[in-house]
Short mmCIF file of C-alpha atoms in Angstrom, two decimals:
data_model
loop_
_atom_site.label_atom_id
_atom_site.label_comp_id
_atom_site.label_asym_id
_atom_site.label_seq_id
_atom_site.Cartn_x
_atom_site.Cartn_y
_atom_site.Cartn_z
CA MET A 15 292.53 40.92 -58.90
CA ARG A 16 290.16 41.33 -61.83
CA ASN A 17 289.25 37.62 -61.71
CA LEU A 18 288.41 37.82 -58.01
CA LEU A 19 286.11 40.79 -58.67
CA LEU A 20 284.28 38.91 -61.41
CA ILE A 21 283.80 35.86 -59.19
CA TYR A 22 282.41 38.07 -56.38
CA CYS A 23 279.92 39.77 -58.73
CA LEU A 24 278.79 36.41 -60.09
CA PHE A 25 278.23 35.19 -56.52
CA LEU A 26 276.10 38.23 -55.73
CA LEU A 27 274.02 37.71 -58.88
CA LEU A 28 273.44 34.07 -58.05
CA SER A 29 272.52 34.93 -54.48
CA CYS A 30 270.04 37.57 -55.61
CA GLY A 31 268.57 35.20 -58.18
CA ASN A 32 268.05 32.45 -55.62
CA LYS A 33 266.39 34.78 -53.10
CA GLN A 34 262.62 34.03 -53.00
CA GLU A 35 259.93 35.63 -50.87
CA LYS A 36 258.63 33.29 -48.16
CA ILE A 37 256.14 33.32 -45.29
CA PHE A 38 254.79 31.12 -42.50
CA PRO A 39 251.07 30.33 -42.08
CA THR A 40 249.36 32.40 -39.38
CA LYS A 41 246.23 31.94 -37.29
CA ILE A 42 243.67 34.74 -37.50
CA HIS A 43 239.94 35.41 -37.20
CA LEU A 44 238.66 34.68 -40.72
CA THR A 45 235.41 35.89 -42.20
CA GLU A 46 234.02 34.61 -45.51
CA SER A 47 231.69 37.02 -47.24
CA VAL A 48 229.87 37.64 -50.51
CA TYR A 49 230.25 40.96 -52.31
CA ALA A 50 227.22 42.94 -53.42
CA SER A 51 226.59 46.32 -55.00
CA VAL A 52 224.24 48.41 -52.88
CA THR A 53 221.45 50.91 -53.57
CA VAL A 54 219.31 52.44 -50.83
CA GLN A 55 215.59 52.91 -51.48
CA PRO A 56 212.64 53.93 -49.29
CA ASP A 57 210.42 51.09 -48.16
CA SER A 58 207.05 50.76 -49.98
CA LEU A 59 208.32 52.97 -52.80
CA TYR A 60 205.83 53.11 -55.67
CA GLN A 61 205.03 55.12 -58.78
CA ALA A 62 201.69 56.97 -58.80
CA TYR A 63 199.80 56.87 -62.11
CA ALA A 64 196.83 58.84 -63.41
CA PRO A 65 193.57 56.82 -63.49
CA VAL A 66 192.36 58.95 -66.44
CA ALA A 67 194.03 60.81 -69.27
CA GLY A 68 193.86 64.58 -69.32
CA ILE A 69 195.82 67.71 -68.48
CA LEU A 70 197.59 68.27 -65.17
CA ASP A 71 195.82 71.20 -63.54
CA ARG A 72 198.17 71.60 -60.58
CA ASN A 73 200.49 69.80 -58.19
CA LEU A 74 199.05 70.02 -54.69
CA LEU A 75 202.36 69.12 -52.97
CA GLU A 76 206.09 69.59 -53.44
CA GLU A 77 208.95 67.10 -53.46
CA GLY A 78 209.89 66.27 -49.89
CA ASP A 79 206.42 66.90 -48.43
CA LEU A 80 205.07 64.34 -45.98
CA VAL A 81 201.76 62.71 -46.87
CA SER A 82 199.16 60.55 -45.17
CA ARG A 83 197.18 57.80 -46.82
CA GLY A 84 194.54 59.47 -49.02
CA THR A 85 196.29 62.86 -49.18
CA PRO A 86 195.70 64.49 -52.64
CA ILE A 87 198.93 64.93 -54.59
CA MET A 88 197.80 66.41 -57.90
CA GLN A 89 194.65 67.45 -59.79
CA ILE A 90 193.81 66.38 -63.37
CA VAL A 91 191.36 68.09 -65.74
CA ASN A 92 189.33 65.87 -68.10
CA SER A 93 185.70 66.19 -69.28
CA THR A 94 185.48 62.81 -71.00
CA PRO A 95 184.67 60.76 -67.88
CA LYS A 96 181.76 63.10 -67.06
CA LEU A 97 180.27 62.55 -70.52
CA ASN A 98 180.80 58.80 -70.17
CA ALA A 99 179.08 58.89 -66.79
CA GLU A 100 176.05 60.67 -68.26
CA ASN A 101 175.84 58.17 -71.12
CA ALA A 102 176.09 55.31 -68.65
CA ARG A 103 173.28 56.84 -66.56
CA LEU A 104 171.00 57.03 -69.60
CA ALA A 105 171.82 53.45 -70.56
CA LEU A 106 171.01 52.29 -67.01
CA GLN A 107 167.71 54.19 -67.08
CA LEU A 108 166.71 52.57 -70.39
CA ALA A 109 167.68 49.09 -69.16
CA GLN A 110 165.63 49.54 -65.98
CA GLU A 111 162.58 50.65 -67.96
CA ASN A 112 162.86 47.61 -70.22
CA TYR A 113 163.19 45.30 -67.24
CA ASN A 114 160.33 46.82 -65.25
CA GLY A 115 157.95 45.95 -68.08
CA SER A 116 156.95 49.45 -69.11
CA SER A 117 158.55 49.02 -72.53
CA ALA A 118 157.03 47.33 -75.57
CA VAL A 119 159.38 44.35 -75.22
CA LEU A 120 157.87 42.63 -72.19
CA GLY A 121 154.46 44.27 -72.68
CA SER A 122 153.98 42.75 -76.12
CA LEU A 123 155.10 39.37 -74.83
CA LYS A 124 152.54 39.54 -72.03
CA ASP A 125 149.79 40.38 -74.59
CA GLU A 126 150.87 37.45 -76.75
CA ILE A 127 150.84 35.14 -73.74
CA GLN A 128 147.36 36.34 -72.78
CA SER A 129 146.03 35.72 -76.32
CA ALA A 130 147.77 32.36 -76.48
CA THR A 131 146.25 31.39 -73.12
CA LEU A 132 142.72 32.17 -74.40
CA SER A 133 143.36 30.22 -77.60
CA PHE A 134 144.72 27.30 -75.58
CA LYS A 135 141.65 27.28 -73.31
CA ASN A 136 139.32 27.41 -76.30
CA ASP A 137 141.15 24.66 -78.17
CA SER A 138 141.29 22.61 -74.99
CA MET A 139 137.52 22.80 -74.48
CA ASN A 140 136.84 21.97 -78.14
CA TYR A 141 139.21 19.04 -77.98
CA LEU A 142 137.68 17.62 -74.79
CA ARG A 143 134.14 18.05 -76.18
CA GLN A 144 135.09 16.34 -79.42
CA LYS A 145 136.90 13.58 -77.49
CA ARG A 146 133.76 12.80 -75.46
CA LEU A 147 131.73 12.62 -78.66
CA TRP A 148 134.31 10.41 -80.31
CA ASP A 149 134.35 8.11 -77.29
CA GLN A 150 130.55 7.69 -77.93
CA ASN A 151 131.22 7.06 -81.62
CA ILE A 152 129.69 10.39 -82.50
CA GLY A 153 131.33 12.57 -85.15
CA SER A 154 134.16 11.91 -87.61
CA LYS A 155 137.70 10.88 -86.88
CA VAL A 156 139.02 13.70 -89.03
CA GLU A 157 137.22 16.30 -86.97
CA PHE A 158 138.51 14.72 -83.75
CA GLU A 159 142.08 14.72 -84.99
CA ASN A 160 141.81 18.36 -86.13
CA ARG A 161 140.58 19.40 -82.67
CA LYS A 162 143.39 17.44 -81.06
CA LEU A 163 146.01 18.99 -83.36
CA ALA A 164 144.74 22.51 -82.68
CA TYR A 165 144.86 21.80 -78.94
CA GLU A 166 148.48 20.58 -79.11
CA ILE A 167 149.61 23.47 -81.32
CA SER A 168 148.09 26.11 -79.05
CA GLY A 169 149.62 24.40 -75.99
CA ASN A 170 153.09 24.39 -77.55
CA ASN A 171 152.68 28.01 -78.64
CA LEU A 172 151.73 29.06 -75.10
CA LYS A 173 154.69 27.16 -73.65
CA GLN A 174 157.13 28.77 -76.10
CA LEU A 175 155.81 32.26 -75.35
CA LYS A 176 156.19 31.72 -71.61
CA ASN A 177 159.77 30.45 -72.10
CA LYS A 178 160.51 33.42 -74.34
CA TYR A 179 159.14 35.79 -71.69
CA VAL A 180 161.35 34.27 -68.95
CA GLN A 181 164.41 34.33 -71.23
CA THR A 182 163.79 37.93 -72.28
CA LYS A 183 163.26 39.00 -68.70
CA ASN A 184 166.55 37.36 -67.67
CA GLU A 185 168.36 39.06 -70.54
CA LEU A 186 166.91 42.43 -69.56
CA SER A 187 167.89 41.80 -65.94
CA THR A 188 171.46 41.08 -67.03
CA GLN A 189 171.46 44.25 -69.13
CA VAL A 190 170.33 46.23 -66.08
CA GLN A 191 173.16 44.81 -63.99
CA GLN A 192 175.72 45.47 -66.72
CA ALA A 193 174.44 49.02 -67.17
CA ARG A 194 174.59 49.55 -63.41
CA ASN A 195 178.18 48.27 -63.31
CA ASN A 196 179.16 50.59 -66.18
CA TYR A 197 177.50 53.49 -64.43
CA ASN A 198 179.27 52.75 -61.14
CA THR A 199 182.60 52.48 -62.98
CA SER A 200 182.00 55.81 -64.72
CA GLN A 201 181.16 57.37 -61.35
CA ILE A 202 184.50 56.17 -59.97
CA SER A 203 186.30 57.64 -62.98
CA THR A 204 184.73 61.04 -62.38
CA LYS A 205 186.03 60.97 -58.82
CA ASP A 206 189.52 59.95 -59.93
CA PHE A 207 190.55 63.35 -61.22
CA THR A 208 192.66 63.68 -58.06
CA VAL A 209 195.72 61.45 -57.58
CA SER A 210 196.06 60.59 -53.88
CA SER A 211 198.73 58.87 -51.81
CA LYS A 212 198.24 55.18 -51.08
CA ILE A 213 200.51 55.18 -48.01
CA ASN A 214 201.80 57.31 -45.16
CA GLY A 215 205.15 58.59 -46.37
CA LYS A 216 206.90 61.24 -48.41
CA VAL A 217 206.69 62.58 -51.96
CA TYR A 218 210.12 61.92 -53.47
CA ALA A 219 209.51 63.06 -57.04
CA LEU A 220 206.95 64.84 -59.24
CA TYR A 221 207.37 64.08 -62.93
CA LYS A 222 204.85 66.47 -64.54
CA ASN A 223 204.29 70.21 -64.46
CA PRO A 224 200.90 71.96 -64.59
CA GLY A 225 199.58 72.24 -68.13
CA GLU A 226 201.28 69.07 -69.38
CA ILE A 227 199.29 66.21 -70.89
CA VAL A 228 199.11 63.10 -68.70
CA ASN A 229 198.01 59.57 -69.52
CA THR A 230 197.55 56.30 -67.69
CA MET A 231 200.88 54.85 -68.92
CA GLU A 232 203.36 57.36 -67.47
CA PRO A 233 204.09 57.81 -63.74
CA LEU A 234 203.22 61.17 -62.24
CA ALA A 235 204.89 60.93 -58.83
CA SER A 236 207.12 58.73 -56.68
CA VAL A 237 205.98 58.09 -53.12
CA GLY A 238 207.60 55.99 -50.39
CA SER A 239 208.16 55.65 -46.69
CA ALA A 240 209.68 58.67 -44.96
CA THR A 241 211.37 56.69 -42.16
CA ASP A 242 211.93 53.10 -43.30
CA PHE A 243 214.58 52.28 -45.91
CA ILE A 244 215.69 49.05 -47.53
CA ILE A 245 219.04 48.11 -49.02
CA GLU A 246 218.87 46.59 -52.49
CA LEU A 247 221.72 44.12 -53.04
CA LEU A 248 222.82 42.80 -56.43
CA ILE A 249 224.50 39.39 -56.03
CA ASP A 250 226.55 37.49 -58.60
CA GLU A 251 224.90 34.25 -59.65
CA VAL A 252 227.86 32.16 -58.43
CA ASP A 253 227.33 33.50 -54.89
CA ILE A 254 223.53 33.51 -54.56
CA VAL A 255 223.40 29.90 -53.28
CA LYS A 256 225.44 30.95 -50.24
CA LEU A 257 222.90 33.51 -49.07
CA GLN A 258 220.25 33.02 -46.39
CA VAL A 259 217.72 35.35 -44.83
CA GLY A 260 219.02 36.69 -41.53
CA GLN A 261 222.71 36.79 -42.48
CA LYS A 262 224.66 39.84 -41.35
CA ALA A 263 225.84 42.36 -43.95
CA LEU A 264 228.43 45.12 -43.67
CA VAL A 265 227.50 48.10 -45.81
CA THR A 266 229.46 51.16 -46.86
CA LEU A 267 227.84 54.11 -48.64
CA ASP A 268 229.70 56.51 -50.89
CA ALA A 269 228.04 59.42 -49.09
CA TYR A 270 229.50 58.30 -45.73
CA GLY A 271 233.03 57.45 -46.82
CA ASP A 272 234.61 54.48 -45.00
CA LYS A 273 231.98 54.27 -42.27
CA VAL A 274 230.54 50.77 -42.00
CA PHE A 275 226.85 50.13 -41.22
CA ASP A 276 225.49 46.84 -39.93
CA ALA A 277 222.55 45.33 -41.78
CA LYS A 278 220.64 42.06 -42.03
CA VAL A 279 219.43 40.20 -45.13
CA SER A 280 215.61 40.31 -45.09
CA LYS A 281 214.60 38.96 -48.50
CA ILE A 282 216.08 37.03 -51.42
CA TYR A 283 214.41 37.24 -54.84
CA PRO A 284 214.41 33.88 -56.68
CA LYS A 285 214.49 35.23 -60.25
CA LYS A 286 217.71 36.17 -62.00
CA ASP A 287 218.01 39.34 -64.02
CA GLU A 288 219.01 38.01 -67.43
CA ARG A 289 220.52 41.32 -68.53
CA SER A 290 222.90 41.79 -65.60
CA GLN A 291 223.18 38.08 -64.73
CA THR A 292 222.66 38.96 -61.07
CA PHE A 293 220.18 38.13 -58.34
CA LYS A 294 218.48 40.69 -56.14
CA ALA A 295 218.26 40.61 -52.36
CA GLU A 296 217.14 43.08 -49.72
CA ALA A 297 218.57 43.99 -46.34
CA ILE A 298 217.54 46.32 -43.54
CA PHE A 299 219.78 48.58 -41.49
CA ILE A 300 220.53 47.55 -37.92
CA ASN A 301 222.10 50.92 -37.14
CA LEU A 302 220.43 53.52 -39.35
CA PRO A 303 222.51 56.36 -40.84
CA LYS A 304 221.49 59.83 -39.69
CA ALA A 305 220.22 60.81 -43.16
CA LEU A 306 219.19 58.67 -46.12
CA TYR A 307 218.05 59.52 -49.64
CA PRO A 308 216.69 57.34 -52.44
CA GLY A 309 219.40 56.09 -54.76
CA LEU A 310 222.38 56.29 -52.38
CA ALA A 311 224.94 53.80 -53.68
CA GLY A 312 227.68 51.79 -52.05
CA GLU A 313 229.06 48.32 -51.46
CA GLY A 314 228.16 45.48 -49.17
CA ASN A 315 229.70 42.29 -47.86
CA ILE A 316 227.33 39.59 -46.67
CA ILE A 317 228.96 37.42 -44.02
CA ILE A 318 228.61 33.74 -44.89
CA SER A 319 230.66 32.24 -42.04
CA GLU A 320 233.22 33.17 -39.38
CA LYS A 321 235.97 31.23 -37.55
CA GLU A 322 238.41 32.05 -34.76
CA GLY A 323 242.05 30.91 -34.79
CA VAL A 324 242.04 29.79 -38.41
CA LEU A 325 245.34 28.77 -40.04
CA THR A 326 245.62 30.90 -43.18
CA ILE A 327 247.97 31.93 -45.96
CA PRO A 328 247.65 34.70 -48.56
CA LYS A 329 245.66 33.66 -51.59
CA GLU A 330 248.51 34.31 -53.99
CA TYR A 331 250.54 31.53 -52.28
CA LEU A 332 247.97 28.87 -53.20
CA LEU A 333 248.71 26.94 -56.38
CA GLU A 334 246.18 25.05 -58.50
CA GLY A 335 243.59 25.55 -55.79
CA ASN A 336 245.07 22.93 -53.41
CA LYS A 337 248.90 23.13 -53.40
CA VAL A 338 251.62 25.27 -51.81
CA LYS A 339 255.31 25.55 -52.65
CA THR A 340 257.86 24.73 -49.92
CA PRO A 341 261.66 24.36 -49.97
CA ASP A 342 261.02 20.59 -50.24
CA GLY A 343 258.68 20.96 -53.21
CA LEU A 344 254.89 21.14 -53.74
CA VAL A 345 252.67 20.04 -50.86
CA ASP A 346 248.96 19.15 -51.17
CA VAL A 347 246.67 21.06 -48.81
CA ILE A 348 242.95 21.19 -48.07
CA PRO A 349 241.61 24.76 -48.35
CA GLY A 350 238.56 25.99 -46.42
CA LEU A 351 237.08 29.42 -45.85
CA GLN A 352 238.43 32.35 -47.79
CA ASN A 353 238.00 36.07 -48.14
CA LEU A 354 239.43 38.57 -50.59
CA ASP A 355 243.00 38.21 -49.28
CA ARG A 356 243.47 34.98 -47.34
CA VAL A 357 242.43 31.34 -47.47
CA GLU A 358 242.05 28.83 -44.65
CA ILE A 359 244.23 25.72 -44.75
CA ILE A 360 242.47 22.83 -43.03
CA ASN A 361 245.19 20.19 -43.48
CA GLY A 362 248.59 19.65 -45.12
CA ILE A 363 250.76 22.29 -43.40
CA ASN A 364 251.14 23.99 -40.01
CA GLU A 365 252.47 27.22 -38.54
CA THR A 366 256.10 26.07 -38.86
CA THR A 367 255.85 25.21 -42.55
CA GLU A 368 257.86 27.57 -44.73
CA ILE A 369 255.85 28.66 -47.76
CA LEU A 370 257.49 30.09 -50.86
CA LYS A 371 255.72 32.63 -53.02
CA PRO A 372 255.04 31.27 -56.52
CA GLU A 373 257.11 32.81 -59.26
CA GLU A 374 255.15 35.03 -61.61
#
């Protein structure tokens, strides 16, 4: 009796040991998608900076206020640009006086040119008179050559003075234009004490309080669209080549639980972020959630392709990427589309093929 009991137990152990989980391939609607982490941001979101350094006098709006293009957001106090504008005005005035000829610069050149012109006329007449005499063999050669030399020297001197006058006038004209540009720039700076919105939208953040020092390197406010939002997608570099503009995306947001929102890929950035080793893409909502806020996070799946009636097996039943285990041994298959759970089998097995789960 004891021997029979032992044999029966051994049979049960062997039966349990030989039992292996098995399935049959099934046909389903299969969707292949690419995973992406999601962050929602307002469209046209930008950081507003101060055009001049100074002290923040007051914020003219609050976070959440709607703005139109040109609406003042905050006021800055700074006296330096006014002083610079006054200095620029004085420099422009001086440059204009120099250029208009009322200064000693062009005036003295004109006097020199006038004197040189008289000398040139005098030397010219003396030279021509002496030349006529010399042509009649009257006078000495030395005297003729001296008159000729004086004529040439005074001519060159007059030419150089005229060139110098033109060059000086051009330089003074350039100085006037430069001074005018500096003055116009300083005038713009004096008007830039108020930071205004560049778009129609909403103020999402104010980073400084009245009385704090501001500079041109730190943002003062964040402004973006009040109605239009974009979905920022971070894509793994192994998946970026599968993406195309216009592909459908299914998005879930942590704030909305399991609710799925339809979206469409609108832009793919070509540069990889070396720190995160990801690529960035953008999508737009097809059905907009009832309320959106900057920074809402979630997940997205970008649909790469879809097929109806696809023969599939669970991914864990696929061995070495192209084999499945059957009661008759390993069988080569050709895989196709795949998602997180299942993989398409294009060839090698059918719906009646018994597939054994690989042993762990």
